[in-house]
PDB file of C-alpha atoms in Angstrom:
ATOM      1  CA  MET B   1      48.124  68.721  47.364  1.00  0.00           C
ATOM      2  CA  TYR B   2      51.126  71.056  47.217  1.00  0.00           C
ATOM      3  CA  HIS B   3      52.467  69.901  50.614  1.00  0.00           C
ATOM      4  CA  PHE B   4      52.126  66.187  49.672  1.00  0.00           C
ATOM      5  CA  ILE B   5      54.027  66.703  46.355  1.00  0.00           C
ATOM      6  CA  GLN B   6      56.627  68.816  48.182  1.00  0.00           C
ATOM      7  CA  LYS B   7      57.241  66.062  50.790  1.00  0.00           C
ATOM      8  CA  LEU B   8      57.273  63.394  48.007  1.00  0.00           C
ATOM      9  CA  HIS B   9      59.842  65.357  46.070  1.00  0.00           C
ATOM     10  CA  SER B  10      62.082  65.820  49.161  1.00  0.00           C
ATOM     11  CA  GLY B  11      61.730  62.127  50.135  1.00  0.00           C
ATOM     12  CA  TRP B  12      62.215  60.730  46.754  1.00  0.00           C
ATOM     13  CA  ALA B  13      65.400  62.806  46.405  1.00  0.00           C
ATOM     14  CA  TYR B  14      67.099  60.692  49.096  1.00  0.00           C
ATOM     15  CA  LEU B  15      66.333  57.532  47.080  1.00  0.00           C
ATOM     16  CA  ALA B  16      67.336  59.037  43.718  1.00  0.00           C
ATOM     17  CA  LEU B  17      70.605  60.325  45.176  1.00  0.00           C
ATOM     18  CA  LEU B  18      71.391  57.074  46.911  1.00  0.00           C
ATOM     19  CA  LEU B  19      70.719  55.126  43.608  1.00  0.00           C
ATOM     20  CA  LEU B  20      72.832  57.598  41.550  1.00  0.00           C
ATOM     21  CA  LEU B  21      75.617  57.493  44.044  1.00  0.00           C
ATOM     22  CA  PHE B  22      75.514  53.646  44.056  1.00  0.00           C
ATOM     23  CA  ALA B  23      75.664  53.559  40.240  1.00  0.00           C
ATOM     24  CA  VAL B  24      78.625  55.951  40.089  1.00  0.00           C
ATOM     25  CA  ILE B  25      80.570  53.999  42.774  1.00  0.00           C
ATOM     26  CA  ASN B  26      79.692  50.726  40.957  1.00  0.00           C
ATOM     27  CA  ALA B  27      80.933  52.215  37.626  1.00  0.00           C
ATOM     28  CA  VAL B  28      84.164  53.500  39.262  1.00  0.00           C
ATOM     29  CA  ILE B  29      84.822  50.084  40.846  1.00  0.00           C
ATOM     30  CA  GLY B  30      84.055  48.296  37.631  1.00  0.00           C
ATOM     31  CA  LEU B  31      86.410  50.640  35.670  1.00  0.00           C
ATOM     32  CA  THR B  32      89.322  50.472  38.139  1.00  0.00           C
ATOM     33  CA  SER B  33      89.132  46.752  38.665  1.00  0.00           C
ATOM     34  CA  LYS B  34      88.665  46.073  34.898  1.00  0.00           C
ATOM     35  CA  LYS B  35      85.554  44.043  35.794  1.00  0.00           C
ATOM     36  CA  GLU B  36      83.251  42.663  33.164  1.00  0.00           C
ATOM     37  CA  PHE B  37      80.081  44.675  32.513  1.00  0.00           C
ATOM     38  CA  THR B  38      77.217  42.410  33.626  1.00  0.00           C
ATOM     39  CA  ALA B  39      73.459  42.471  33.849  1.00  0.00           C
ATOM     40  CA  LYS B  40      73.763  43.557  37.510  1.00  0.00           C
ATOM     41  CA  ASP B  41      75.705  46.658  36.424  1.00  0.00           C
ATOM     42  CA  ARG B  42      73.093  47.476  33.785  1.00  0.00           C
ATOM     43  CA  LYS B  43      70.257  47.138  36.348  1.00  0.00           C
ATOM     44  CA  ILE B  44      72.033  49.361  38.891  1.00  0.00           C
ATOM     45  CA  SER B  45      72.459  52.057  36.234  1.00  0.00           C
ATOM     46  CA  LEU B  46      68.904  51.598  35.037  1.00  0.00           C
ATOM     47  CA  PHE B  47      67.470  51.967  38.554  1.00  0.00           C
ATOM     48  CA  ALA B  48      69.453  55.199  38.910  1.00  0.00           C
ATOM     49  CA  LEU B  49      68.133  56.401  35.626  1.00  0.00           C
ATOM     50  CA  ILE B  50      64.557  55.614  36.636  1.00  0.00           C
ATOM     51  CA  GLY B  51      64.995  57.251  40.051  1.00  0.00           C
ATOM     52  CA  THR B  52      66.290  60.468  38.673  1.00  0.00           C
ATOM     53  CA  HIS B  53      63.629  60.586  35.957  1.00  0.00           C
ATOM     54  CA  THR B  54      60.917  60.066  38.522  1.00  0.00           C
ATOM     55  CA  GLN B  55      62.394  62.817  40.662  1.00  0.00           C
ATOM     56  CA  LEU B  56      62.310  65.108  37.607  1.00  0.00           C
ATOM     57  CA  LEU B  57      58.673  64.393  36.985  1.00  0.00           C
ATOM     58  CA  ILE B  58      57.749  65.003  40.642  1.00  0.00           C
ATOM     59  CA  GLY B  59      59.811  68.201  40.577  1.00  0.00           C
ATOM     60  CA  LEU B  60      58.092  69.517  37.407  1.00  0.00           C
ATOM     61  CA  ILE B  61      54.687  68.872  38.899  1.00  0.00           C
ATOM     62  CA  LEU B  62      55.777  70.558  42.163  1.00  0.00           C
ATOM     63  CA  TYR B  63      57.150  73.598  40.153  1.00  0.00           C
ATOM     64  CA  PHE B  64      53.813  74.205  38.503  1.00  0.00           C
ATOM     65  CA  VAL B  65      51.582  73.647  41.478  1.00  0.00           C
ATOM     66  CA  SER B  66      53.720  75.667  43.892  1.00  0.00           C
ATOM     67  CA  PRO B  67      52.334  78.895  45.115  1.00  0.00           C
ATOM     68  CA  LEU B  68      55.894  80.396  44.751  1.00  0.00           C
ATOM     69  CA  GLY B  69      56.432  78.965  41.270  1.00  0.00           C
ATOM     70  CA  LYS B  70      55.090  81.746  38.991  1.00  0.00           C
ATOM     71  CA  ASP B  71      55.456  84.527  41.540  1.00  0.00           C
ATOM     72  CA  SER B  72      59.143  83.967  42.271  1.00  0.00           C
ATOM     73  CA  PHE B  73      60.208  83.506  38.654  1.00  0.00           C
ATOM     74  CA  GLY B  74      62.186  86.573  37.512  1.00  0.00           C
ATOM     75  CA  GLN B  75      63.245  87.695  40.958  1.00  0.00           C
ATOM     76  CA  MET B  76      66.975  87.280  40.405  1.00  0.00           C
ATOM     77  CA  SER B  77      68.065  89.617  43.197  1.00  0.00           C
ATOM     78  CA  ASN B  78      66.936  87.212  45.923  1.00  0.00           C
ATOM     79  CA  ALA B  79      69.429  84.317  46.127  1.00  0.00           C
ATOM     80  CA  ALA B  80      66.973  81.870  47.791  1.00  0.00           C
ATOM     81  CA  LEU B  81      64.199  82.487  45.220  1.00  0.00           C
ATOM     82  CA  ARG B  82      66.757  82.320  42.387  1.00  0.00           C
ATOM     83  CA  LEU B  83      67.973  78.985  43.566  1.00  0.00           C
ATOM     84  CA  THR B  84      64.510  77.353  43.857  1.00  0.00           C
ATOM     85  CA  SER B  85      62.924  79.008  40.881  1.00  0.00           C
ATOM     86  CA  LEU B  86      65.794  78.923  38.296  1.00  0.00           C
ATOM     87  CA  GLU B  87      69.073  77.344  39.294  1.00  0.00           C
ATOM     88  CA  HIS B  88      67.793  74.171  40.919  1.00  0.00           C
ATOM     89  CA  PRO B  89      65.351  73.158  38.097  1.00  0.00           C
ATOM     90  CA  LEU B  90      67.755  74.209  35.267  1.00  0.00           C
ATOM     91  CA  ILE B  91      70.904  72.596  36.592  1.00  0.00           C
ATOM     92  CA  ASN B  92      68.987  69.433  37.563  1.00  0.00           C
ATOM     93  CA  LEU B  93      67.503  69.152  34.147  1.00  0.00           C
ATOM     94  CA  ILE B  94      70.937  69.445  32.585  1.00  0.00           C
ATOM     95  CA  ALA B  95      72.118  66.754  35.062  1.00  0.00           C
ATOM     96  CA  ILE B  96      69.349  64.407  34.086  1.00  0.00           C
ATOM     97  CA  VAL B  97      70.142  65.037  30.412  1.00  0.00           C
ATOM     98  CA  LEU B  98      73.690  64.001  31.085  1.00  0.00           C
ATOM     99  CA  ILE B  99      72.547  60.864  32.893  1.00  0.00           C
ATOM    100  CA  THR B 100      70.280  59.948  30.008  1.00  0.00           C
ATOM    101  CA  ILE B 101      73.004  60.552  27.459  1.00  0.00           C
ATOM    102  CA  GLY B 102      75.246  58.212  29.525  1.00  0.00           C
ATOM    103  CA  TRP B 103      72.550  55.569  29.488  1.00  0.00           C
ATOM    104  CA  SER B 104      72.011  55.917  25.700  1.00  0.00           C
ATOM    105  CA  LYS B 105      75.805  55.890  24.934  1.00  0.00           C
ATOM    106  CA  HIS B 106      76.444  52.664  26.867  1.00  0.00           C
ATOM    107  CA  LYS B 107      74.041  50.755  24.613  1.00  0.00           C
ATOM    108  CA  LYS B 108      76.241  51.356  21.635  1.00  0.00           C
ATOM    109  CA  LEU B 109      79.443  50.247  23.342  1.00  0.00           C
ATOM    110  CA  ILE B 110      80.776  46.682  23.300  1.00  0.00           C
ATOM    111  CA  ASN B 111      83.806  46.989  25.594  1.00  0.00           C
ATOM    112  CA  SER B 112      83.102  46.633  29.323  1.00  0.00           C
ATOM    113  CA  GLU B 113      85.703  49.197  30.234  1.00  0.00           C
ATOM    114  CA  ALA B 114      84.122  51.741  27.918  1.00  0.00           C
ATOM    115  CA  LYS B 115      80.675  51.036  29.454  1.00  0.00           C
ATOM    116  CA  HIS B 116      81.914  51.535  32.975  1.00  0.00           C
ATOM    117  CA  LYS B 117      83.764  54.663  31.966  1.00  0.00           C
ATOM    118  CA  THR B 118      80.728  56.139  30.275  1.00  0.00           C
ATOM    119  CA  PHE B 119      78.567  55.604  33.358  1.00  0.00           C
ATOM    120  CA  ALA B 120      81.289  56.857  35.672  1.00  0.00           C
ATOM    121  CA  ILE B 121      81.720  60.133  33.596  1.00  0.00           C
ATOM    122  CA  TYR B 122      78.046  60.949  32.751  1.00  0.00           C
ATOM    123  CA  TYR B 123      76.397  59.740  35.934  1.00  0.00           C
ATOM    124  CA  GLY B 124      79.189  61.258  37.965  1.00  0.00           C
ATOM    125  CA  LEU B 125      78.775  64.640  36.296  1.00  0.00           C
ATOM    126  CA  GLY B 126      75.080  64.440  36.857  1.00  0.00           C
ATOM    127  CA  LEU B 127      75.532  63.651  40.502  1.00  0.00           C
ATOM    128  CA  ILE B 128      77.941  66.548  40.973  1.00  0.00           C
ATOM    129  CA  LEU B 129      75.514  68.953  39.301  1.00  0.00           C
ATOM    130  CA  ILE B 130      72.549  67.752  41.346  1.00  0.00           C
ATOM    131  CA  LEU B 131      74.470  68.005  44.602  1.00  0.00           C
ATOM    132  CA  SER B 132      75.569  71.508  43.710  1.00  0.00           C
ATOM    133  CA  ARG B 133      72.040  72.863  43.390  1.00  0.00           C
ATOM    134  CA  ILE B 134      70.209  71.172  46.219  1.00  0.00           C
ATOM    135  CA  PRO B 135      68.575  73.797  48.479  1.00  0.00           C
ATOM    136  CA  TRP B 136      70.366  72.376  51.554  1.00  0.00           C
ATOM    137  CA  ASN B 137      68.710  74.879  53.899  1.00  0.00           C
ATOM    138  CA  LEU B 138      65.235  73.449  53.067  1.00  0.00           C
ATOM    139  CA  TRP B 139      66.441  69.861  53.787  1.00  0.00           C
ATOM    140  CA  PHE B 140      67.710  70.383  57.342  1.00  0.00           C
TER     141      PHE B 140
END
């Protein structure tokens, strides 16, 4: 079961990152071209939100079924263990909170430019944080 969830978490990460990147690019294009915020823009951002939340759920399950999960927690002297047991989950949780805040804030806005700006900032910060804590050596 652990190996299946690990592969699912790694595979879903590609989809979640792609959706998030697409949402950020869409928001930046919408902001710079002063485009009207449409249902298509909302759906792109919603799919990115759903993709990252699904990745979080898979990651939480993996964290608690992993044979290294409890044993590696607290071993801060080993950089690789610290990344996978503390930095990766914590920073990605913060990133997903930012993405969720961006989604919530856009619902209160009326102006299209403000909506695009909100998604560009919050989703962009979330993307940067996620990319900063990916254990790249485990991916390749």
